[in-house]
Short mmCIF file of C-alpha atoms and ligand atoms in Angstrom, two decimals:
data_model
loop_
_atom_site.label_atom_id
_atom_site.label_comp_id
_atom_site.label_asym_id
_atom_site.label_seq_id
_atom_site.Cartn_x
_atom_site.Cartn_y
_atom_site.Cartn_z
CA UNK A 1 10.68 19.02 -2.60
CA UNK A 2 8.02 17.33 -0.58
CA UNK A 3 7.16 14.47 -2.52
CA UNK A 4 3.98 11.76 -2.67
CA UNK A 5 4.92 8.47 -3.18
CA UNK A 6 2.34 6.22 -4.47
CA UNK A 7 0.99 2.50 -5.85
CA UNK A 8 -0.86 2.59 -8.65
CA UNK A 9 -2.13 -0.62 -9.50
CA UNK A 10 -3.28 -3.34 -7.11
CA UNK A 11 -0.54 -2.36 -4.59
CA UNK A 12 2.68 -4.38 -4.20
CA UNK A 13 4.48 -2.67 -7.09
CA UNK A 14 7.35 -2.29 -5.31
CA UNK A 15 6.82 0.60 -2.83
CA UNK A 16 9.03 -0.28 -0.30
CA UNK A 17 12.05 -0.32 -2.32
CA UNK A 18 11.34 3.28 -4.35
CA UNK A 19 10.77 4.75 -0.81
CA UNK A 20 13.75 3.46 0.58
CA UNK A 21 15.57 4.03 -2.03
CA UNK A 22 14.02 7.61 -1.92
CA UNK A 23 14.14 8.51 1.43
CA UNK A 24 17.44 9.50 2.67
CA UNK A 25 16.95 12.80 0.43
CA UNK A 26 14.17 13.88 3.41
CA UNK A 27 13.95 15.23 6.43
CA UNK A 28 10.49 13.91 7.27
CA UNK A 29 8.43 10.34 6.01
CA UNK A 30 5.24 9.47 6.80
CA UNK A 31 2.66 7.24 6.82
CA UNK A 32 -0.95 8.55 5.95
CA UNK A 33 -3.30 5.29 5.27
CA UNK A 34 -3.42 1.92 6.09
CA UNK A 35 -2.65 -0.48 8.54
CA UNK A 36 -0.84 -3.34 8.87
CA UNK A 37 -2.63 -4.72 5.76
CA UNK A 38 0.53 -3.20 4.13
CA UNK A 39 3.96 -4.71 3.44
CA UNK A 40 7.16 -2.98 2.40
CA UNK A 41 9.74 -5.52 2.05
CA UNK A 42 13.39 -3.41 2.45
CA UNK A 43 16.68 -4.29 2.67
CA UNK A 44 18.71 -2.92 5.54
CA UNK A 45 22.43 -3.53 5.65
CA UNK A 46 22.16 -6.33 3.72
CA UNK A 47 19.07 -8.15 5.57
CA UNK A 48 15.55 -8.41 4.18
CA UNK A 49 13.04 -6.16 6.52
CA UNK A 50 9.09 -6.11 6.20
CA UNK A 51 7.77 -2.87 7.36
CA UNK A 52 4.09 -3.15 8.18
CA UNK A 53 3.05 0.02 9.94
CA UNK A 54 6.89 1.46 10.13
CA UNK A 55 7.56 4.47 8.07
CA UNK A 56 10.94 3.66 5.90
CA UNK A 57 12.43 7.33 7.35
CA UNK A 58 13.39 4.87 10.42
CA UNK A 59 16.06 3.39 8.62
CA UNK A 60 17.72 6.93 8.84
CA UNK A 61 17.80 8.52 12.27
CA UNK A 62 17.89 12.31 11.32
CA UNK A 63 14.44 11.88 9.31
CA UNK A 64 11.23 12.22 11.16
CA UNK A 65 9.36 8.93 11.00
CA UNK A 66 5.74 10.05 11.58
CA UNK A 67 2.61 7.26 11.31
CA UNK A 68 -0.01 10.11 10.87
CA UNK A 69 -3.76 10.03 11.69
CA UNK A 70 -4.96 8.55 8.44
CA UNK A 71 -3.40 5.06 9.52
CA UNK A 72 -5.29 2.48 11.78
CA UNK A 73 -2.80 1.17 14.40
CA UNK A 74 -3.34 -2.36 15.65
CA UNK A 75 -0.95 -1.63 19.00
CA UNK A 76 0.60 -4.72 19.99
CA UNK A 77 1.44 -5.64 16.00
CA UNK A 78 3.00 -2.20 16.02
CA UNK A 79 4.85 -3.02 19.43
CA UNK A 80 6.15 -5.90 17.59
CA UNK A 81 7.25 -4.08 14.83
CA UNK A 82 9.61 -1.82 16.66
CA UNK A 83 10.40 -4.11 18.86
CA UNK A 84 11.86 -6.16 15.85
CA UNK A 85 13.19 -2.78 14.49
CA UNK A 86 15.11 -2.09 17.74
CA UNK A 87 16.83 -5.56 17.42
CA UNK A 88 18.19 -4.31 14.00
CA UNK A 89 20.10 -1.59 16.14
CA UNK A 90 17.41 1.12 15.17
CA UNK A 91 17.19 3.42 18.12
CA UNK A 92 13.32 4.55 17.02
CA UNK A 93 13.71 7.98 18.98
CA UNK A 94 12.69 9.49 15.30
CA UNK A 95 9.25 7.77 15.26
CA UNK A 96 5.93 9.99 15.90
CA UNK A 97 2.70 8.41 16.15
CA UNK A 98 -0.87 10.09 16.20
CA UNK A 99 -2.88 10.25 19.03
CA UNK A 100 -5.69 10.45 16.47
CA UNK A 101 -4.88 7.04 14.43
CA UNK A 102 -7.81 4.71 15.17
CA UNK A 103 -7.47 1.85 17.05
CA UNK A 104 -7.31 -1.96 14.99
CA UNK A 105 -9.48 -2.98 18.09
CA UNK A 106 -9.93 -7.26 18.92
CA UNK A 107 -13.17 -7.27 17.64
CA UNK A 108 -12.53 -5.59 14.31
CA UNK A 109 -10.31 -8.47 13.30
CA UNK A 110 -12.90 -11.06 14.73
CA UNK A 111 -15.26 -9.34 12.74
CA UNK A 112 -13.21 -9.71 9.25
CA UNK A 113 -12.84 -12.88 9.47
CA UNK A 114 -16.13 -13.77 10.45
CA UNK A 115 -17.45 -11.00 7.47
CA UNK A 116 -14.46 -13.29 4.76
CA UNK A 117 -15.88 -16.71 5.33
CA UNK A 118 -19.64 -15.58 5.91
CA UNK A 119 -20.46 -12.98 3.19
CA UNK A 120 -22.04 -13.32 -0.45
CA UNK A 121 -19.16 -11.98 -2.03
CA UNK A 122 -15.74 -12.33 -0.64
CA UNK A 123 -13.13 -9.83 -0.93
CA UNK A 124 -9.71 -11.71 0.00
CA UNK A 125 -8.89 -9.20 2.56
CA UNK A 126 -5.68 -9.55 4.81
CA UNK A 127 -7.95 -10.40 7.89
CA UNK A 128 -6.19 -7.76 10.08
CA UNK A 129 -9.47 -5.68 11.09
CA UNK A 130 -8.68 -3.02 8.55
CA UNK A 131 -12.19 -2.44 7.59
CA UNK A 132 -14.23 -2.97 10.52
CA UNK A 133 -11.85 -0.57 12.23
CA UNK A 134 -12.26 2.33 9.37
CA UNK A 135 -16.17 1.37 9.71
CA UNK A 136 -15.96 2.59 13.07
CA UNK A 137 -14.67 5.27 12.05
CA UNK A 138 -17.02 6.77 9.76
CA UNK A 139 -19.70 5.01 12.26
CA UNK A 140 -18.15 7.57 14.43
CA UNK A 141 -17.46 4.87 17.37
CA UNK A 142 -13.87 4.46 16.99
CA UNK A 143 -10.89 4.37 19.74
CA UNK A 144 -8.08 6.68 18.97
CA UNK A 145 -4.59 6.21 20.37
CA UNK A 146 -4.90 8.72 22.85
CA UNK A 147 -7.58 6.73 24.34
CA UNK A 148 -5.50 4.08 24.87
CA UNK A 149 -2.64 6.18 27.23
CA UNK A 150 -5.55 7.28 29.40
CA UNK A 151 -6.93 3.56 31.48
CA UNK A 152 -9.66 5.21 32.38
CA UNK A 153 -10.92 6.53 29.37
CA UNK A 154 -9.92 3.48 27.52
CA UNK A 155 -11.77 0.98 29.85
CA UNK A 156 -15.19 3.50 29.77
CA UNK A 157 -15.31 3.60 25.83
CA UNK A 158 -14.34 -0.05 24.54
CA UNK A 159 -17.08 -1.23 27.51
CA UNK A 160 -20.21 -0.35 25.36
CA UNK A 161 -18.33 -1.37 21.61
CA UNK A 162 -17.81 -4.21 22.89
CA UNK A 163 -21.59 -4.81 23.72
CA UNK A 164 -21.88 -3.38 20.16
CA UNK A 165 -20.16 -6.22 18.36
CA UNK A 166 -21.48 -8.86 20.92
CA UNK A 167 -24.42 -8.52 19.56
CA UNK A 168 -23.57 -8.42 16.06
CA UNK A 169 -21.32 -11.43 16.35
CA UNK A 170 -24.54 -13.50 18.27
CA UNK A 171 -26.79 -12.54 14.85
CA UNK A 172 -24.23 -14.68 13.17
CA UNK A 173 -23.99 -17.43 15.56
CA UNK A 174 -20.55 -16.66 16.62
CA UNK A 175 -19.48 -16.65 20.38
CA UNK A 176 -17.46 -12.92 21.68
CA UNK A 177 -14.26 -13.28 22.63
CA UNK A 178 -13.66 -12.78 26.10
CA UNK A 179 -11.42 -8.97 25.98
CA UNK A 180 -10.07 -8.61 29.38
CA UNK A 181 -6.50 -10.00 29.01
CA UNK A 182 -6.73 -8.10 25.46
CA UNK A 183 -7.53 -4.89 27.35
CA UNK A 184 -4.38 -5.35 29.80
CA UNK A 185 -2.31 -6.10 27.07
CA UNK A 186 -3.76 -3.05 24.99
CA UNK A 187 -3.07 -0.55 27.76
CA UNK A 188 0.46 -1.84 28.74
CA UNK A 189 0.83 -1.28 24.35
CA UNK A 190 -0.47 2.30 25.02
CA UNK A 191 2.52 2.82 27.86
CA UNK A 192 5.03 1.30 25.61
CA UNK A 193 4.04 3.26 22.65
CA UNK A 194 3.50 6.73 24.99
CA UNK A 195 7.01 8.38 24.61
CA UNK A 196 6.02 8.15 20.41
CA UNK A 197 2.64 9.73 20.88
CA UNK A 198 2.08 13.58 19.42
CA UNK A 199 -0.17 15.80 17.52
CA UNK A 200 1.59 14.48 14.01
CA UNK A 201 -0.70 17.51 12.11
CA UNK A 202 1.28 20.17 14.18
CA UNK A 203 4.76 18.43 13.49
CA UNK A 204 3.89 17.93 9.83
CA UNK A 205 2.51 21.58 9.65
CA UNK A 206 5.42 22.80 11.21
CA UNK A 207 7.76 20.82 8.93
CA UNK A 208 5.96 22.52 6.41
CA UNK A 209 6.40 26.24 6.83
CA UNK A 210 10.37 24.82 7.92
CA UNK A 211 10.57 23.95 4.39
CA UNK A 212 11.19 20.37 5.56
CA UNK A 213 11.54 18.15 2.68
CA UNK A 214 8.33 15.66 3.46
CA UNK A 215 8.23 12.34 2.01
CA UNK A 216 4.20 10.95 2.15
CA UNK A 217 4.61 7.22 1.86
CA UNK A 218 1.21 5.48 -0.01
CA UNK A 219 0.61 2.12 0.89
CA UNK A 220 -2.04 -0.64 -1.13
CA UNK A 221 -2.28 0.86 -4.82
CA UNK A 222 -4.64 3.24 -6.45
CA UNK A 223 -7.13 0.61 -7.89
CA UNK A 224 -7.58 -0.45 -4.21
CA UNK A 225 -8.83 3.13 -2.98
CA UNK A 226 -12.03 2.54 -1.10
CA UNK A 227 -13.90 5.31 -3.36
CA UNK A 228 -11.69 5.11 -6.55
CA UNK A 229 -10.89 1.71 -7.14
CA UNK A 230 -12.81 -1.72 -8.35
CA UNK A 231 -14.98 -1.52 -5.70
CA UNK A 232 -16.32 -3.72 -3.81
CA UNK A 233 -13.10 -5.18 -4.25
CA UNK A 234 -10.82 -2.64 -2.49
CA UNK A 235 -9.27 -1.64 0.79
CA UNK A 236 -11.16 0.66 3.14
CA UNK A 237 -8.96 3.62 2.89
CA UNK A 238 -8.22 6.58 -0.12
CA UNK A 239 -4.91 5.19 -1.23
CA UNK A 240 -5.07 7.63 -4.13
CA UNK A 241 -3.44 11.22 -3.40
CA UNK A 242 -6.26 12.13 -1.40
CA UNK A 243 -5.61 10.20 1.54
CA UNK A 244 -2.42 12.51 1.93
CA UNK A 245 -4.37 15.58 3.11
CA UNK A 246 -7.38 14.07 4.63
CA UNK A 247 -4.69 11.44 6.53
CA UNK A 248 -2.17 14.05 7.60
CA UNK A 249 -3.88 17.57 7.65
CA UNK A 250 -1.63 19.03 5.60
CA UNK A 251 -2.99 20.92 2.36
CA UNK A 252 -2.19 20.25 -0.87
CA UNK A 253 -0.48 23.32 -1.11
CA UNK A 254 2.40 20.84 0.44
CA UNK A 255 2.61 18.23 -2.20
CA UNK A 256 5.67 19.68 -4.79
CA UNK A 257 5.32 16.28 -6.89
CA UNK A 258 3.79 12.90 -7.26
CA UNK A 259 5.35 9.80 -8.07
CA UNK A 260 3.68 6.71 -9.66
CA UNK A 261 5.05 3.17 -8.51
CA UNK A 262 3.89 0.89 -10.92
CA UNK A 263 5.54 -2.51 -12.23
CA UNK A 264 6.30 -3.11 -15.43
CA UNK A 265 3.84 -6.06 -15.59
CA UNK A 266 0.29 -6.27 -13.42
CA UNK A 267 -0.12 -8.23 -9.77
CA UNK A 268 -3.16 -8.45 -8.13
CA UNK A 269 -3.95 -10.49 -4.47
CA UNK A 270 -7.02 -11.25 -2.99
CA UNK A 271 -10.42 -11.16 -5.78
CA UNK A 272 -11.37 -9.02 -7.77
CA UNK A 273 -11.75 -8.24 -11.66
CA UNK A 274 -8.11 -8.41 -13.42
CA UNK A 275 -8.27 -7.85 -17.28
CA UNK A 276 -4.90 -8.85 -18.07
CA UNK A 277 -4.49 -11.69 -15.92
CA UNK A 278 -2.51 -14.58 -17.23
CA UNK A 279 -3.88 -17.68 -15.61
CA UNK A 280 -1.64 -20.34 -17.62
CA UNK A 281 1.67 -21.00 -17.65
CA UNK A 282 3.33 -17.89 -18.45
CA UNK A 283 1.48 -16.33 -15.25
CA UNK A 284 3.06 -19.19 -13.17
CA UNK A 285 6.65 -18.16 -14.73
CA UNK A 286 6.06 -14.86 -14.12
CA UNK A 287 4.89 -15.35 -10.53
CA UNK A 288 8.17 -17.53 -9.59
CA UNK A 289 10.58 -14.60 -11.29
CA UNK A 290 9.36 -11.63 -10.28
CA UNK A 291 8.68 -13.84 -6.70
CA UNK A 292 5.09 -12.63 -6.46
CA UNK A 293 4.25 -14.25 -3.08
CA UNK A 294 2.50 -11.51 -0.11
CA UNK A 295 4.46 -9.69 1.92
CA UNK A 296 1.84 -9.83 4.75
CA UNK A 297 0.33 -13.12 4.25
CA UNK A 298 2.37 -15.19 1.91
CA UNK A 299 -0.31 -15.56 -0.04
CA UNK A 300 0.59 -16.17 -4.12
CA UNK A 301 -0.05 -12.94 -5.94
CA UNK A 302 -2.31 -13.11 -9.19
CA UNK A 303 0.01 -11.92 -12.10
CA UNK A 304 -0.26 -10.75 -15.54
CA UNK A 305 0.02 -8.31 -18.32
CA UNK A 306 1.00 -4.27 -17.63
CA UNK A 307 -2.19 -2.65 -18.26
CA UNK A 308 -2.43 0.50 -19.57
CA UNK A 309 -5.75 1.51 -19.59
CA UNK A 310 -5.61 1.28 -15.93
CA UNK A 311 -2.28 3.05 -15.11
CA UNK A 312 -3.38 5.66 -17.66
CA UNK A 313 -6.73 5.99 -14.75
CA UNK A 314 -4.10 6.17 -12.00
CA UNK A 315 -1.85 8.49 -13.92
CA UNK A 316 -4.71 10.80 -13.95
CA UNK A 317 -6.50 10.66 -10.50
CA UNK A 318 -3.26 11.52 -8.84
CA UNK A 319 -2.29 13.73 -10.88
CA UNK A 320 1.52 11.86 -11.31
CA UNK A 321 4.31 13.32 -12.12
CA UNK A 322 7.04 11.16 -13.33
CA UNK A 323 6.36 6.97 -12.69
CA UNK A 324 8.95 4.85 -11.32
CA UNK A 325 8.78 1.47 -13.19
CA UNK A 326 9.86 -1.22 -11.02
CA UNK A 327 10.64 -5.42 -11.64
CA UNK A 328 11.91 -4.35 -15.29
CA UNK A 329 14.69 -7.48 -15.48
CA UNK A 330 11.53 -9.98 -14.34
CA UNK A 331 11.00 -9.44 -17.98
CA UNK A 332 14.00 -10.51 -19.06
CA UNK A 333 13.89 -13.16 -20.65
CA UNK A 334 10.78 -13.19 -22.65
CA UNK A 335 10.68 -12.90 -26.36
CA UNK A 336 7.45 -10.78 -26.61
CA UNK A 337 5.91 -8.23 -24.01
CA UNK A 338 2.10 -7.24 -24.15
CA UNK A 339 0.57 -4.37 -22.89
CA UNK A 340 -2.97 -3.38 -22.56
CA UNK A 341 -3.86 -0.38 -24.26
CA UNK A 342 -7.86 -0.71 -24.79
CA UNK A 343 -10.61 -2.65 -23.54
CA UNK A 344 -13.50 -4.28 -25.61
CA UNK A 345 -16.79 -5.62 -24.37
CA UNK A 346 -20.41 -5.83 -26.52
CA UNK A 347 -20.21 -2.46 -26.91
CA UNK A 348 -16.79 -2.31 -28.51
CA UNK A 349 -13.47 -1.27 -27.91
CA UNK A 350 -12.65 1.66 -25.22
CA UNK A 351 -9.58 3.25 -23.51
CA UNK A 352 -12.10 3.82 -20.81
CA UNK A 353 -11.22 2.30 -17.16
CA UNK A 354 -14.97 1.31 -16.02
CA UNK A 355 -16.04 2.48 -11.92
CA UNK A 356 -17.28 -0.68 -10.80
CA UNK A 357 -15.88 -4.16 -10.35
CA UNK A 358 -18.63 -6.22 -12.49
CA UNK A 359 -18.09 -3.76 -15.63
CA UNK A 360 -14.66 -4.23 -15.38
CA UNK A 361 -15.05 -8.22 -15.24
CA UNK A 362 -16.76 -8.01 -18.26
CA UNK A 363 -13.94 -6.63 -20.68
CA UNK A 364 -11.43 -8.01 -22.46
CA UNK A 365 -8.21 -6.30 -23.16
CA UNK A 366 -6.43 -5.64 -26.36
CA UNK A 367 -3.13 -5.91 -26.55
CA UNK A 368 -0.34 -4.40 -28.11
CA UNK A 369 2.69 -6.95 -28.41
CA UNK A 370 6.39 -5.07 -28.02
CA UNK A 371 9.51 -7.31 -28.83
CA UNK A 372 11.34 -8.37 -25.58
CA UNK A 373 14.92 -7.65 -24.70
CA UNK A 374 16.48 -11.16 -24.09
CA UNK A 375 19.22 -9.39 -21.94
CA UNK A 376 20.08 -9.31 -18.16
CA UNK A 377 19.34 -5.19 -16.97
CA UNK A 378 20.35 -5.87 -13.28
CA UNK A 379 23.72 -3.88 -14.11
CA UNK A 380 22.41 -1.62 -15.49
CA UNK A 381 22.70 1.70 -14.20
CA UNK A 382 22.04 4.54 -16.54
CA UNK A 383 19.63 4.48 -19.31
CA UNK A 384 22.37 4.54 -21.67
CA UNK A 385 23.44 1.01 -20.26
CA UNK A 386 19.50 -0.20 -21.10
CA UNK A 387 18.65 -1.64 -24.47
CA UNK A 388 17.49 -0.01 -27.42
CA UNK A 389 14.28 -2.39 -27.00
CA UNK A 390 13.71 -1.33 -23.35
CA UNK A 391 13.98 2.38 -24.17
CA UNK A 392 11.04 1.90 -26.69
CA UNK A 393 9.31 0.14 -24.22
CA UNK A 394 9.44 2.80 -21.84
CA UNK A 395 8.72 5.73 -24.27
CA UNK A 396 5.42 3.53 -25.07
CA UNK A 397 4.54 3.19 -21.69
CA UNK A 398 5.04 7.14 -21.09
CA UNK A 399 3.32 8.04 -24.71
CA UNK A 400 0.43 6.06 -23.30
CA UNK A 401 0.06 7.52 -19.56
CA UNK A 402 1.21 10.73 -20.44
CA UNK A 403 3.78 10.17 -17.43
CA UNK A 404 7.78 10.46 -18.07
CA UNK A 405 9.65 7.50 -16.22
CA UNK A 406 11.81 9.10 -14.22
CA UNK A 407 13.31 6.00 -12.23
CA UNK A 408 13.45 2.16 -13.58
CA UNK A 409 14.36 -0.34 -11.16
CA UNK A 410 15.99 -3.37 -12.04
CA UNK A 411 16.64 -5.56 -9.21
CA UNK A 412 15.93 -5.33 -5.24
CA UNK A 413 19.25 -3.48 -4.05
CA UNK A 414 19.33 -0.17 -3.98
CA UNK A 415 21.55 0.65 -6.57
CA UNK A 416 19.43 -1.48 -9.01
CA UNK A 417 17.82 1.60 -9.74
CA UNK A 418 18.31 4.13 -12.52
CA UNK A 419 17.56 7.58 -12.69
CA UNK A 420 16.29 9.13 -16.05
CA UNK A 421 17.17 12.73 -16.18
CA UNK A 422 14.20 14.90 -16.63
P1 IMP B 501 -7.88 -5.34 3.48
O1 IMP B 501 -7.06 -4.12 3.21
O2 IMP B 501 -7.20 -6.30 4.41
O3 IMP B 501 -9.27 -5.00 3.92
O4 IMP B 501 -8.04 -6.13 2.09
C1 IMP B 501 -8.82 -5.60 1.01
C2 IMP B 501 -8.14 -5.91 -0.32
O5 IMP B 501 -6.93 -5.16 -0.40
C3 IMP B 501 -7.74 -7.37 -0.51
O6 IMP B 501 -7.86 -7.68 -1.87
C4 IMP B 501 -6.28 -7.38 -0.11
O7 IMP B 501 -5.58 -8.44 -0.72
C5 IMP B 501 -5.84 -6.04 -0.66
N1 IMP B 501 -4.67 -5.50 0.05
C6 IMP B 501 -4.62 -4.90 1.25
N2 IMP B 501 -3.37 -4.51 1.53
C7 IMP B 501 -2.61 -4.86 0.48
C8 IMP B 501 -1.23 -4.68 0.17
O8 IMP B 501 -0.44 -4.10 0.92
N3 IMP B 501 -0.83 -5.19 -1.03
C9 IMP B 501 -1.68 -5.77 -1.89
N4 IMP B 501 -2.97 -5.95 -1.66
C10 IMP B 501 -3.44 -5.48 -0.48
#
């Protein structure tokens, strides 16, 4: 059943583990937004692995690991990546990689950083060039990976972009960087990366009429999407379920099912408007259970409240299926659980999840308080072993969204995870 896995809050809800823990049921995983902006923390015979660009169907060698066109590939980070993979004992021969990803090019991460501590309004980004490279793309200037395997063609097309951004980086007083050891050490990337590099729409369209089962792995979370989300204060890519078919070019005629990552409380890093934040104390508890530090940058993730008005958003723009509800024992110990279910503002109280960042900075959420379960879950592994308290719980959470749970995890291993019969 060829399945969409996706975040659907701020991202970081846990997608790494559901994947893994999903993937060995597929023949084919892939990648289909993003960059290295993303972080899927995994464990792999017993060690803790950050995947950044690296599908999770590398972890098993008869799955097709394909990063797909829809992801911008920074090549000597992704070098690294598999280079670190390979010292795991992963052979890699399963990875595919797009000739048509754009290229995370020197300039684009100058340029983020330079855009972070200039501009009016920042955004908290991860500093990686993810925008500036999608700018270029819809700018219709990018560098695609197949540029990079051809030296020629590589040296004639970054020439005038990098004029481009000279420019731009002069306006604002900053001094170029100086690309020629960056353009040796891009093309010997290209050569490294070469035996990967294929038309991943043909594979993936070919997997399709197969009957492949085709895992598409989401990365960031739906209130991030570039078009959908609390924007300005998003990522520059659809993170939502339509960045499968424009970041793959497969139709939706290959998506059998949708699945929802979303934690059973709220994280959010970088700014942005966040309703149900907890700034006190109980935020800094929550932070230091659930461990809610970046996977890319370290930075301390923003915690609070699960809130419902906005999962109910993401239920509904992806059309998802069944939700898998992750960091359930973080919860463990409190007394009392809130969960958003409306928002109020000077016009009164709505279930409505508002477009734009500055209306949503202006509400305040109403809660609904449900009693806690004061018990450890990280046994448990069948919902009969879970707690009359967490059961309601979850039935609220699915009333609300309209979404059945059909997988709670309660720990980081694997087997922390239970699956609710449907
Ligand atoms: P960018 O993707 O680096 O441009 O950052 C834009 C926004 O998305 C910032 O708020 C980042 O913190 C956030 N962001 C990007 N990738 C992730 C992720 O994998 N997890 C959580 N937040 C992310």
């Amino acid at each position: 059943m060829n399945t969409v896995v996706l975040g659907l809050q701020w991202g970081d809800e846990g997608k790494g583990k559901a994947i893994d823990y999903l993937a060995g049921a597929f023949d084919v995983v892939a990648r289909f937004q993003g960059g290295h902006n993303a972080g899927h923390t995994v464990y792999y015979q017993g060690r803790k692995v950050v995947l950044h660009v690296l599908p999770s169907g590398i972890f098993y060698p008869a799955c097709l690991a394909v990063i797909a066109h829809g992801v911008v590939v920074q090549p000597l980070q992704l070098v690294e990546e598999i280079r670190n993979a390979r010292a795991l004992g992963l052979t890699l021969q399963n990875l595919a990689l797009s000739e048509n990803a754009p290229l995370i090019l020197p300039f684009h991460q100058q340029l983020d950083v330079v855009f972070e501590d200039s501009r009016y309004q920042r955004i908290g980004t991860t500093r990686r060039g993810i925008g500036p490279a999608y700018e270029d793309v819809i700018g219709r200037r990018a560098l695609f990976v197949g540029d990079l395997l051809q030296e020629n063609v590589f040296r004639a097309k970054i020439a005038p972009l990098a004029e481009y951004y000279n420019r731009l980086f002069g306006a604002y007083g900053h001094a170029s960087e100086n690309l020629d050891q960056a353009i040796e050490q891009y093309l010997q990337a290209g050569q490294f990366l070469k035996p990967h590099v294929a038309d991943t729409t043909r594979l993936l369209q070919r997997s399709f009429v197969e009957k492949k089962n085709i895992l598409f792995e989401g990365a960031q979370g739906s209130l991030l999407d570039i078009n959908l989300g609390t924007y300005p204060f998003v990522t520059s890519s659809n993170t939502t379920i339509a960045g499968v078919f424009s970041g793959t070019g497969l139709s939706p005629k290959a998506v059998d099912r949708v699945i929802g990552i979303s934690k059973a409380y709220a994280t959010r890093v970088g700014e942005g408007p966040f309703p149900t934040e907890l700034k006190d104390d109980s935020g800094r508890d929550l932070r230091e259970r659930g461990n809610e530090y970046g996977a890319t940058t370290g930075r301390p993730r923003r915690v609070g409240w699960l809130d419902l008005v906005a999962l109910k958003h993401a239920v509904q723009i992806n059309g998802v299926d069944s939700l898998f509800l992750t960091k359930l024992d973080v919860l463990d110990d409190l007394s009392e659980i809130r969960v958003a279910t409306a928002y109020e503002d000077e016009s009164g109280s709505s279930d409505r999840f508002p477009p734009h960042a500055d209306a949503l900075d202006r509400v305040r959420p109403v809660y609904q308080a449900l009693p806690g379960w004061r018990q450890a879950l990280g046994a448990s592994r069948r919902l009969g072993d879970l707690p009359a308290k967490v059961r309601s719980y979850i039935a609220f959470i699915e009333e609300f969204t309209g979404a059945r749970v059909g997988h709670i995890s309660v720990g980081g291993e694997r087997e922390q995870t239970i699956e609710v019969p449907g």
